[in-house]
Amino acid sequence: MYAQQPALGCDDKAMRIQSQQLKHDFASQGLSVYKDAMISMESHQPFPVAVQLDKGKLYQLIFIGSRDSKKIGMELFDGADKKIDERIIKNPKEQNFIVYSFTPEKTDMYLLVFTQIKGNKNMCGSFSIMQPGGQDAGQIPPPPPTAPANNKPAPTPRYVPKKK
């Protein structure tokens, strides 16, 4: 059995709309998008993301998981691999996203680890990092008002190289 490599680029329109709405809400508070991606995830497999964060700057870390998951989690580690915090949602049908406010005590590479549990299925996730100011603040258009009925990942997501 081969482990799935972390992959960017999946298509879950309802999740994308939800992500746009959250980013729009934070943009109206003067925040801009620092990092943003839709990610293909495998159940029970951690999805690590390393990101440089600056001392004293407030960041909003946003992770959206599948409403069909049994559990959604986010862990935050500093550059010395010390766990800073962990957030878990045990009933994603009620709330399928984590918003975590974080102000680093030092400029460093931080590791975010996202997980979802949903049987043996693959699923989409979305993560964004919002920061104060910048060109994007207030410029994110509001999302469309309704979600589509077909909520399945695209068979060939963009930006993901095909395996040889």
GROMACS .gro file of N, CA and C in nm:
model
  492
    1MET      N    1   0.085  -0.117   0.000
    1MET     CA    2   0.000   0.000   0.000
    1MET      C    3   0.089   0.124   0.000
    2TYR      N    4   0.061   0.219  -0.086
    2TYR     CA    5   0.140   0.340  -0.097
    2TYR      C    6   0.071   0.454  -0.026
    3ALA      N    7   0.150   0.533   0.046
    3ALA     CA    8   0.094   0.650   0.114
    3ALA      C    9   0.070   0.761   0.013
    4GLN      N   10  -0.039   0.830   0.030
    4GLN     CA   11  -0.071   0.942  -0.058
    4GLN      C   12   0.022   1.058  -0.027
    5GLN      N   13   0.077   1.119  -0.131
    5GLN     CA   14   0.157   1.239  -0.114
    5GLN      C   15   0.063   1.357  -0.096
    6PRO      N   16   0.098   1.450  -0.004
    6PRO     CA   17   0.014   1.569   0.010
    6PRO      C   18   0.000   1.640  -0.124
    7ALA      N   19  -0.121   1.680  -0.157
    7ALA     CA   20  -0.146   1.741  -0.287
    7ALA      C   21  -0.231   1.866  -0.272
    8LEU      N   22  -0.191   1.968  -0.345
    8LEU     CA   23  -0.272   2.089  -0.352
    8LEU      C   24  -0.370   2.072  -0.466
    9GLY      N   25  -0.486   2.131  -0.453
    9GLY     CA   26  -0.579   2.136  -0.565
    9GLY      C   27  -0.683   2.028  -0.563
   10CYS      N   28  -0.792   2.052  -0.496
   10CYS     CA   29  -0.910   1.967  -0.506
   10CYS      C   30  -1.027   2.062  -0.527
   11ASP      N   31  -1.140   2.008  -0.564
   11ASP     CA   32  -1.253   2.095  -0.595
   11ASP      C   33  -1.375   2.052  -0.517
   12ASP      N   34  -1.409   2.131  -0.418
   12ASP     CA   35  -1.531   2.113  -0.340
   12ASP      C   36  -1.595   2.252  -0.339
   13LYS      N   37  -1.693   2.270  -0.426
   13LYS     CA   38  -1.749   2.405  -0.445
   13LYS      C   39  -1.810   2.463  -0.318
   14ALA      N   40  -1.879   2.381  -0.240
   14ALA     CA   41  -1.939   2.432  -0.115
   14ALA      C   42  -1.830   2.477  -0.018
   15MET      N   43  -1.721   2.400  -0.011
   15MET     CA   44  -1.610   2.437   0.076
   15MET      C   45  -1.541   2.563   0.026
   16ARG      N   46  -1.526   2.575  -0.105
   16ARG     CA   47  -1.464   2.695  -0.162
   16ARG      C   48  -1.548   2.819  -0.130
   17ILE      N   49  -1.679   2.807  -0.140
   17ILE     CA   50  -1.769   2.918  -0.108
   17ILE      C   51  -1.757   2.954   0.040
   18GLN      N   52  -1.754   2.852   0.125
   18GLN     CA   53  -1.740   2.876   0.269
   18GLN      C   54  -1.606   2.945   0.298
   19SER      N   55  -1.500   2.902   0.232
   19SER     CA   56  -1.368   2.963   0.249
   19SER      C   57  -1.370   3.109   0.205
   20GLN      N   58  -1.431   3.135   0.090
   20GLN     CA   59  -1.441   3.273   0.041
   20GLN      C   60  -1.518   3.362   0.139
   21GLN      N   61  -1.624   3.307   0.198
   21GLN     CA   62  -1.703   3.384   0.294
   21GLN      C   63  -1.621   3.419   0.418
   22LEU      N   64  -1.548   3.321   0.472
   22LEU     CA   65  -1.464   3.347   0.589
   22LEU      C   66  -1.356   3.450   0.557
   23LYS      N   67  -1.292   3.437   0.442
   23LYS     CA   68  -1.187   3.533   0.403
   23LYS      C   69  -1.247   3.672   0.384
   24HIS      N   70  -1.365   3.677   0.326
   24HIS     CA   71  -1.433   3.806   0.307
   24HIS      C   72  -1.464   3.871   0.442
   25ASP      N   73  -1.510   3.791   0.538
   25ASP     CA   74  -1.540   3.844   0.671
   25ASP      C   75  -1.415   3.902   0.737
   26PHE      N   76  -1.302   3.832   0.725
   26PHE     CA   77  -1.177   3.883   0.784
   26PHE      C   78  -1.123   4.002   0.705
   27ALA      N   79  -1.142   4.002   0.573
   27ALA     CA   80  -1.096   4.116   0.491
   27ALA      C   81  -1.171   4.243   0.531
   28SER      N   82  -1.298   4.229   0.568
   28SER     CA   83  -1.375   4.347   0.611
   28SER      C   84  -1.323   4.402   0.744
   29GLN      N   85  -1.241   4.323   0.814
   29GLN     CA   86  -1.178   4.368   0.938
   29GLN      C   87  -1.034   4.416   0.914
   30GLY      N   88  -0.996   4.431   0.786
   30GLY     CA   89  -0.864   4.483   0.753
   30GLY      C   90  -0.756   4.379   0.736
   31LEU      N   91  -0.793   4.251   0.728
   31LEU     CA   92  -0.694   4.145   0.708
   31LEU      C   93  -0.684   4.108   0.561
   32SER      N   94  -0.567   4.057   0.521
   32SER     CA   95  -0.548   4.013   0.383
   32SER      C   96  -0.502   3.867   0.383
   33VAL      N   97  -0.515   3.803   0.268
   33VAL     CA   98  -0.475   3.664   0.253
   33VAL      C   99  -0.322   3.657   0.243
   34TYR      N  100  -0.261   3.576   0.330
   34TYR     CA  101  -0.117   3.552   0.329
   34TYR      C  102  -0.089   3.420   0.257
   35LYS      N  103  -0.163   3.315   0.290
   35LYS     CA  104  -0.154   3.184   0.225
   35LYS      C  105  -0.296   3.131   0.208
   36ASP      N  106  -0.317   3.053   0.101
   36ASP     CA  107  -0.451   3.002   0.074
   36ASP      C  108  -0.441   2.882  -0.019
   37ALA      N  109  -0.505   2.771   0.015
   37ALA     CA  110  -0.501   2.653  -0.072
   37ALA      C  111  -0.616   2.558  -0.042
   38MET      N  112  -0.663   2.493  -0.147
   38MET     CA  113  -0.753   2.378  -0.134
   38MET      C  114  -0.660   2.257  -0.139
   39ILE      N  115  -0.680   2.161  -0.048
   39ILE     CA  116  -0.587   2.049  -0.038
   39ILE      C  117  -0.661   1.916  -0.044
   40SER      N  118  -0.603   1.821  -0.119
   40SER     CA  119  -0.655   1.685  -0.124
   40SER      C  120  -0.599   1.610  -0.004
   41MET      N  121  -0.688   1.549   0.072
   41MET     CA  122  -0.647   1.481   0.195
   41MET      C  123  -0.695   1.337   0.195
   42GLU      N  124  -0.621   1.252   0.266
   42GLU     CA  125  -0.659   1.113   0.287
   42GLU      C  126  -0.695   1.096   0.434
   43SER      N  127  -0.801   1.022   0.460
   43SER     CA  128  -0.845   1.001   0.597
   43SER      C  129  -0.732   0.947   0.684
   44HIS      N  130  -0.721   0.996   0.805
   44HIS     CA  131  -0.622   0.956   0.906
   44HIS      C  132  -0.479   1.000   0.873
   45GLN      N  133  -0.455   1.059   0.757
   45GLN     CA  134  -0.319   1.098   0.719
   45GLN      C  135  -0.297   1.246   0.747
   46PRO      N  136  -0.195   1.280   0.825
   46PRO     CA  137  -0.168   1.422   0.852
   46PRO      C  138  -0.125   1.495   0.725
   47PHE      N  139  -0.165   1.619   0.713
   47PHE     CA  140  -0.127   1.705   0.601
   47PHE      C  141  -0.047   1.821   0.660
   48PRO      N  142   0.088   1.815   0.651
   48PRO     CA  143   0.170   1.920   0.711
   48PRO      C  144   0.191   2.039   0.616
   49VAL      N  145   0.194   2.158   0.673
   49VAL     CA  146   0.221   2.280   0.598
   49VAL      C  147   0.320   2.364   0.681
   50ALA      N  148   0.438   2.391   0.624
   50ALA     CA  149   0.536   2.476   0.691
   50ALA      C  150   0.521   2.619   0.639
   51VAL      N  151   0.522   2.715   0.730
   51VAL     CA  152   0.501   2.854   0.691
   51VAL      C  153   0.581   2.946   0.783
   52GLN      N  154   0.639   3.049   0.723
   52GLN     CA  155   0.713   3.149   0.802
   52GLN      C  156   0.614   3.252   0.856
   53LEU      N  157   0.617   3.273   0.987
   53LEU     CA  158   0.532   3.372   1.051
   53LEU      C  159   0.621   3.469   1.128
   54ASP      N  160   0.582   3.597   1.128
   54ASP     CA  161   0.664   3.702   1.188
   54ASP      C  162   0.622   3.735   1.330
   55LYS      N  163   0.722   3.762   1.413
   55LYS     CA  164   0.703   3.797   1.554
   55LYS      C  165   0.609   3.917   1.569
   56GLY      N  166   0.514   3.903   1.661
   56GLY     CA  167   0.427   4.014   1.697
   56GLY      C  168   0.313   4.044   1.601
   57LYS      N  169   0.306   3.972   1.490
   57LYS     CA  170   0.199   3.996   1.392
   57LYS      C  171   0.084   3.899   1.419
   58LEU      N  172  -0.039   3.951   1.419
   58LEU     CA  173  -0.157   3.867   1.442
   58LEU      C  174  -0.195   3.794   1.314
   59TYR      N  175  -0.207   3.662   1.322
   59TYR     CA  176  -0.251   3.580   1.209
   59TYR      C  177  -0.380   3.510   1.247
   60GLN      N  178  -0.467   3.493   1.148
   60GLN     CA  179  -0.586   3.410   1.163
   60GLN      C  180  -0.562   3.285   1.079
   61LEU      N  181  -0.549   3.169   1.144
   61LEU     CA  182  -0.528   3.042   1.076
   61LEU      C  183  -0.665   2.977   1.059
   62ILE      N  184  -0.700   2.946   0.935
   62ILE     CA  185  -0.834   2.893   0.906
   62ILE      C  186  -0.820   2.757   0.838
   63PHE      N  187  -0.886   2.656   0.894
   63PHE     CA  188  -0.889   2.524   0.832
   63PHE      C  189  -1.034   2.481   0.822
   64ILE      N  190  -1.075   2.443   0.701
   64ILE     CA  191  -1.211   2.394   0.677
   64ILE      C  192  -1.200   2.248   0.635
   65GLY      N  193  -1.275   2.162   0.701
   65GLY     CA  194  -1.276   2.020   0.668
   65GLY      C  195  -1.412   1.979   0.613
   66SER      N  196  -1.419   1.857   0.569
   66SER     CA  197  -1.543   1.802   0.514
   66SER      C  198  -1.648   1.786   0.624
   67ARG      N  199  -1.771   1.823   0.593
   67ARG     CA  200  -1.881   1.804   0.689
   67ARG      C  201  -1.909   1.655   0.709
   68ASP      N  202  -1.863   1.570   0.616
   68ASP     CA  203  -1.884   1.426   0.627
   68ASP      C  204  -1.778   1.358   0.713
   69SER      N  205  -1.676   1.430   0.754
   69SER     CA  206  -1.572   1.373   0.840
   69SER      C  207  -1.628   1.344   0.978
   70LYS      N  208  -1.563   1.250   1.046
   70LYS     CA  209  -1.600   1.221   1.185
   70LYS      C  210  -1.523   1.311   1.281
   71LYS      N  211  -1.406   1.357   1.237
   71LYS     CA  212  -1.325   1.443   1.321
   71LYS      C  213  -1.232   1.527   1.234
   72ILE      N  214  -1.212   1.653   1.274
   72ILE     CA  215  -1.123   1.746   1.204
   72ILE      C  216  -1.025   1.799   1.308
   73GLY      N  217  -0.896   1.804   1.271
   73GLY     CA  218  -0.797   1.852   1.366
   73GLY      C  219  -0.693   1.943   1.304
   74MET      N  220  -0.637   2.031   1.388
   74MET     CA  221  -0.528   2.118   1.348
   74MET      C  222  -0.430   2.126   1.464
   75GLU      N  223  -0.302   2.104   1.434
   75GLU     CA  224  -0.197   2.118   1.534
   75GLU      C  225  -0.100   2.225   1.487
   76LEU      N  226  -0.042   2.298   1.582
   76LEU     CA  227   0.054   2.404   1.551
   76LEU      C  228   0.182   2.377   1.629
   77PHE      N  229   0.296   2.375   1.555
   77PHE     CA  230   0.427   2.351   1.614
   77PHE      C  231   0.519   2.467   1.580
   78ASP      N  232   0.612   2.498   1.671
   78ASP     CA  233   0.712   2.600   1.641
   78ASP      C  234   0.830   2.538   1.567
   79GLY      N  235   0.933   2.619   1.538
   79GLY     CA  236   1.049   2.572   1.462
   79GLY      C  237   1.130   2.464   1.531
   80ALA      N  238   1.115   2.450   1.664
   80ALA     CA  239   1.185   2.347   1.739
   80ALA      C  240   1.097   2.223   1.758
   81ASP      N  241   0.990   2.212   1.681
   81ASP     CA  242   0.894   2.102   1.687
   81ASP      C  243   0.822   2.090   1.821
   82LYS      N  244   0.811   2.200   1.893
   82LYS     CA  245   0.736   2.203   2.018
   82LYS      C  246   0.590   2.235   1.984
   83LYS      N  247   0.499   2.149   2.033
   83LYS     CA  248   0.357   2.173   2.005
   83LYS      C  249   0.311   2.296   2.082
   84ILE      N  250   0.254   2.391   2.007
   84ILE     CA  251   0.203   2.514   2.065
   84ILE      C  252   0.057   2.497   2.104
   85ASP      N  253  -0.020   2.435   2.015
   85ASP     CA  254  -0.163   2.417   2.043
   85ASP      C  255  -0.220   2.312   1.950
   86GLU      N  256  -0.339   2.266   1.984
   86GLU     CA  257  -0.413   2.168   1.903
   86GLU      C  258  -0.560   2.201   1.916
   87ARG      N  259  -0.630   2.196   1.803
   87ARG     CA  260  -0.775   2.217   1.802
   87ARG      C  261  -0.839   2.098   1.732
   88ILE      N  262  -0.946   2.047   1.791
   88ILE     CA  263  -1.016   1.932   1.733
   88ILE      C  264  -1.166   1.961   1.733
   89ILE      N  265  -1.229   1.927   1.622
   89ILE     CA  266  -1.375   1.934   1.612
   89ILE      C  267  -1.424   1.790   1.598
   90LYS      N  268  -1.506   1.746   1.692
   90LYS     CA  269  -1.552   1.607   1.692
   90LYS      C  270  -1.683   1.586   1.620
   91ASN      N  271  -1.753   1.694   1.587
   91ASN     CA  272  -1.878   1.681   1.513
   91ASN      C  273  -1.883   1.785   1.401
   92PRO      N  274  -1.812   1.758   1.288
   92PRO     CA  275  -1.805   1.856   1.179
   92PRO      C  276  -1.938   1.886   1.111
   93LYS      N  277  -2.041   1.804   1.135
   93LYS     CA  278  -2.171   1.834   1.075
   93LYS      C  279  -2.226   1.965   1.132
   94GLU      N  280  -2.194   1.995   1.259
   94GLU     CA  281  -2.239   2.119   1.322
   94GLU      C  282  -2.148   2.236   1.287
   95GLN      N  283  -2.017   2.215   1.295
   95GLN     CA  284  -1.919   2.318   1.258
   95GLN      C  285  -1.800   2.247   1.198
   96ASN      N  286  -1.768   2.280   1.073
   96ASN     CA  287  -1.662   2.209   1.002
   96ASN      C  288  -1.537   2.294   0.981
   97PHE      N  289  -1.519   2.398   1.061
   97PHE     CA  290  -1.401   2.482   1.042
   97PHE      C  291  -1.341   2.523   1.175
   98ILE      N  292  -1.211   2.549   1.169
   98ILE     CA  293  -1.134   2.596   1.284
   98ILE      C  294  -1.078   2.732   1.247
   99VAL      N  295  -1.099   2.831   1.331
   99VAL     CA  296  -1.035   2.962   1.316
   99VAL      C  297  -0.951   2.981   1.441
  100TYR      N  298  -0.821   2.999   1.422
  100TYR     CA  299  -0.728   3.009   1.534
  100TYR      C  300  -0.649   3.138   1.522
  101SER      N  301  -0.661   3.225   1.622
  101SER     CA  302  -0.584   3.349   1.625
  101SER      C  303  -0.448   3.321   1.686
  102PHE      N  304  -0.342   3.368   1.619
  102PHE     CA  305  -0.207   3.338   1.667
  102PHE      C  306  -0.115   3.456   1.643
  103THR      N  307  -0.045   3.497   1.748
  103THR     CA  308   0.058   3.600   1.740
  103THR      C  309   0.190   3.537   1.784
  104PRO      N  310   0.281   3.510   1.689
  104PRO     CA  311   0.408   3.446   1.725
  104PRO      C  312   0.493   3.531   1.819
  105GLU      N  313   0.562   3.464   1.912
  105GLU     CA  314   0.655   3.532   2.002
  105GLU      C  315   0.790   3.554   1.935
  106LYS      N  316   0.814   3.482   1.824
  106LYS     CA  317   0.938   3.501   1.749
  106LYS      C  318   0.911   3.471   1.602
  107THR      N  319   0.991   3.533   1.515
  107THR     CA  320   0.983   3.502   1.373
  107THR      C  321   1.046   3.365   1.354
  108ASP      N  322   0.974   3.274   1.289
  108ASP     CA  323   1.021   3.136   1.277
  108ASP      C  324   0.940   3.065   1.170
  109MET      N  325   0.988   2.946   1.134
  109MET     CA  326   0.908   2.855   1.051
  109MET      C  327   0.818   2.778   1.146
  110TYR      N  328   0.690   2.780   1.119
  110TYR     CA  329   0.593   2.709   1.201
  110TYR      C  330   0.533   2.597   1.116
  111LEU      N  331   0.494   2.490   1.183
  111LEU     CA  332   0.434   2.376   1.115
  111LEU      C  333   0.288   2.363   1.157
  112LEU      N  334   0.200   2.365   1.058
  112LEU     CA  335   0.058   2.338   1.080
  112LEU      C  336   0.033   2.197   1.029
  113VAL      N  337  -0.034   2.116   1.108
  113VAL     CA  338  -0.066   1.979   1.067
  113VAL      C  339  -0.218   1.963   1.073
  114PHE      N  340  -0.276   1.934   0.957
  114PHE     CA  341  -0.422   1.919   0.946
  114PHE      C  342  -0.456   1.771   0.932
  115THR      N  343  -0.564   1.727   0.995
  115THR     CA  344  -0.610   1.589   0.981
  115THR      C  345  -0.762   1.586   0.971
  116GLN      N  346  -0.810   1.482   0.902
  116GLN     CA  347  -0.954   1.453   0.896
  116GLN      C  348  -0.970   1.302   0.905
  117ILE      N  349  -1.078   1.259   0.965
  117ILE     CA  350  -1.109   1.116   0.972
  117ILE      C  351  -1.245   1.095   0.907
  118LYS      N  352  -1.245   1.009   0.805
  118LYS     CA  353  -1.367   0.982   0.729
  118LYS      C  354  -1.354   0.843   0.666
  119GLY      N  355  -1.358   0.738   0.748
  119GLY     CA  356  -1.344   0.603   0.694
  119GLY      C  357  -1.212   0.589   0.620
  120ASN      N  358  -1.216   0.531   0.502
  120ASN     CA  359  -1.096   0.518   0.419
  120ASN      C  360  -1.104   0.605   0.296
  121LYS      N  361  -1.176   0.715   0.305
  121LYS     CA  362  -1.201   0.797   0.188
  121LYS      C  363  -1.106   0.915   0.179
  122ASN      N  364  -1.091   0.964   0.057
  122ASN     CA  365  -1.018   1.088   0.033
  122ASN      C  366  -1.118   1.202   0.041
  123MET      N  367  -1.069   1.320   0.077
  123MET     CA  368  -1.158   1.434   0.088
  123MET      C  369  -1.080   1.562   0.065
  124CYS      N  370  -1.154   1.670   0.055
  124CYS     CA  371  -1.098   1.803   0.036
  124CYS      C  372  -1.083   1.871   0.171
  125GLY      N  373  -0.991   1.963   0.176
  125GLY     CA  374  -0.975   2.052   0.289
  125GLY      C  375  -0.938   2.188   0.234
  126SER      N  376  -0.950   2.290   0.316
  126SER     CA  377  -0.911   2.424   0.275
  126SER      C  378  -0.839   2.489   0.392
  127PHE      N  379  -0.725   2.552   0.362
  127PHE     CA  380  -0.661   2.629   0.468
  127PHE      C  381  -0.622   2.766   0.415
  128SER      N  382  -0.633   2.864   0.502
  128SER     CA  383  -0.597   3.001   0.470
  128SER      C  384  -0.528   3.062   0.591
  129ILE      N  385  -0.439   3.154   0.564
  129ILE     CA  386  -0.378   3.234   0.669
  129ILE      C  387  -0.404   3.379   0.633
  130MET      N  388  -0.466   3.449   0.726
  130MET     CA  389  -0.496   3.592   0.707
  130MET      C  390  -0.401   3.671   0.796
  131GLN      N  391  -0.360   3.789   0.747
  131GLN     CA  392  -0.270   3.876   0.823
  131GLN      C  393  -0.317   4.020   0.811
  132PRO      N  394  -0.270   4.107   0.899
  132PRO     CA  395  -0.313   4.247   0.893
  132PRO      C  396  -0.267   4.317   0.765
  133GLY      N  397  -0.353   4.407   0.715
  133GLY     CA  398  -0.318   4.494   0.603
  133GLY      C  399  -0.291   4.422   0.474
  134GLY      N  400  -0.213   4.488   0.389
  134GLY     CA  401  -0.177   4.430   0.260
  134GLY      C  402  -0.272   4.471   0.151
  135GLN      N  403  -0.238   4.434   0.028
  135GLN     CA  404  -0.314   4.474  -0.089
  135GLN      C  405  -0.451   4.407  -0.095
  136ASP      N  406  -0.463   4.287  -0.040
  136ASP     CA  407  -0.588   4.212  -0.053
  136ASP      C  408  -0.695   4.258   0.046
  137ALA      N  409  -0.658   4.333   0.150
  137ALA     CA  410  -0.754   4.368   0.255
  137ALA      C  411  -0.875   4.438   0.196
  138GLY      N  412  -0.990   4.380   0.220
  138GLY     CA  413  -1.114   4.438   0.172
  138GLY      C  414  -1.141   4.415   0.024
  139GLN      N  415  -1.053   4.345  -0.046
  139GLN     CA  416  -1.067   4.327  -0.190
  139GLN      C  417  -1.122   4.191  -0.229
  140ILE      N  418  -1.146   4.103  -0.134
  140ILE     CA  419  -1.197   3.970  -0.166
  140ILE      C  420  -1.347   3.982  -0.194
  141PRO      N  421  -1.391   3.941  -0.311
  141PRO     CA  422  -1.534   3.953  -0.342
  141PRO      C  423  -1.616   3.858  -0.256
  142PRO      N  424  -1.740   3.894  -0.226
  142PRO     CA  425  -1.824   3.803  -0.149
  142PRO      C  426  -1.853   3.677  -0.231
  143PRO      N  427  -1.872   3.564  -0.164
  143PRO     CA  428  -1.897   3.440  -0.237
  143PRO      C  429  -2.037   3.438  -0.296
  144PRO      N  430  -2.060   3.348  -0.393
  144PRO     CA  431  -2.195   3.332  -0.447
  144PRO      C  432  -2.290   3.290  -0.334
  145PRO      N  433  -2.418   3.320  -0.346
  145PRO     CA  434  -2.511   3.298  -0.237
  145PRO      C  435  -2.549   3.153  -0.209
  146THR      N  436  -2.536   3.062  -0.305
  146THR     CA  437  -2.579   2.925  -0.281
  146THR      C  438  -2.472   2.826  -0.319
  147ALA      N  439  -2.476   2.710  -0.255
  147ALA     CA  440  -2.381   2.603  -0.285
  147ALA      C  441  -2.442   2.509  -0.388
  148PRO      N  442  -2.361   2.450  -0.475
  148PRO     CA  443  -2.413   2.356  -0.573
  148PRO      C  444  -2.450   2.223  -0.507
  149ALA      N  445  -2.537   2.149  -0.574
  149ALA     CA  446  -2.580   2.020  -0.522
  149ALA      C  447  -2.469   1.916  -0.534
  150ASN      N  448  -2.390   1.921  -0.642
  150ASN     CA  449  -2.282   1.825  -0.663
  150ASN      C  450  -2.160   1.872  -0.584
  151ASN      N  451  -2.125   1.798  -0.481
  151ASN     CA  452  -2.021   1.840  -0.388
  151ASN      C  453  -1.903   1.743  -0.392
  152LYS      N  454  -1.867   1.695  -0.512
  152LYS     CA  455  -1.764   1.593  -0.525
  152LYS      C  456  -1.634   1.653  -0.577
  153PRO      N  457  -1.518   1.598  -0.532
  153PRO     CA  458  -1.390   1.646  -0.583
  153PRO      C  459  -1.378   1.623  -0.733
  154ALA      N  460  -1.306   1.711  -0.799
  154ALA     CA  461  -1.284   1.698  -0.942
  154ALA      C  462  -1.195   1.576  -0.967
  155PRO      N  463  -1.219   1.500  -1.075
  155PRO     CA  464  -1.137   1.381  -1.102
  155PRO      C  465  -0.992   1.417  -1.134
  156THR      N  466  -0.968   1.531  -1.195
  156THR     CA  467  -0.831   1.574  -1.224
  156THR      C  468  -0.815   1.719  -1.178
  157PRO      N  469  -0.783   1.738  -1.050
  157PRO     CA  470  -0.771   1.874  -0.999
  157PRO      C  471  -0.658   1.951  -1.065
  158ARG      N  472  -0.676   2.083  -1.076
  158ARG     CA  473  -0.573   2.166  -1.134
  158ARG      C  474  -0.453   2.173  -1.040
  159TYR      N  475  -0.339   2.204  -1.094
  159TYR     CA  476  -0.215   2.227  -1.021
  159TYR      C  477  -0.159   2.104  -0.953
  160VAL      N  478  -0.209   1.986  -0.982
  160VAL     CA  479  -0.155   1.864  -0.925
  160VAL      C  480  -0.092   1.784  -1.038
  161PRO      N  481   0.040   1.760  -1.032
  161PRO     CA  482   0.103   1.684  -1.139
  161PRO      C  483   0.054   1.540  -1.137
  162LYS      N  484   0.037   1.485  -1.255
  162LYS     CA  485  -0.006   1.346  -1.266
  162LYS      C  486   0.110   1.254  -1.228
  163LYS      N  487   0.076   1.143  -1.160
  163LYS     CA  488   0.178   1.044  -1.123
  163LYS      C  489   0.221   0.967  -1.246
  164LYS      N  490   0.349   0.937  -1.251
  164LYS     CA  491   0.402   0.864  -1.368
  164LYS      C  492   0.411   0.718  -1.339
   0.00000   0.00000   0.00000
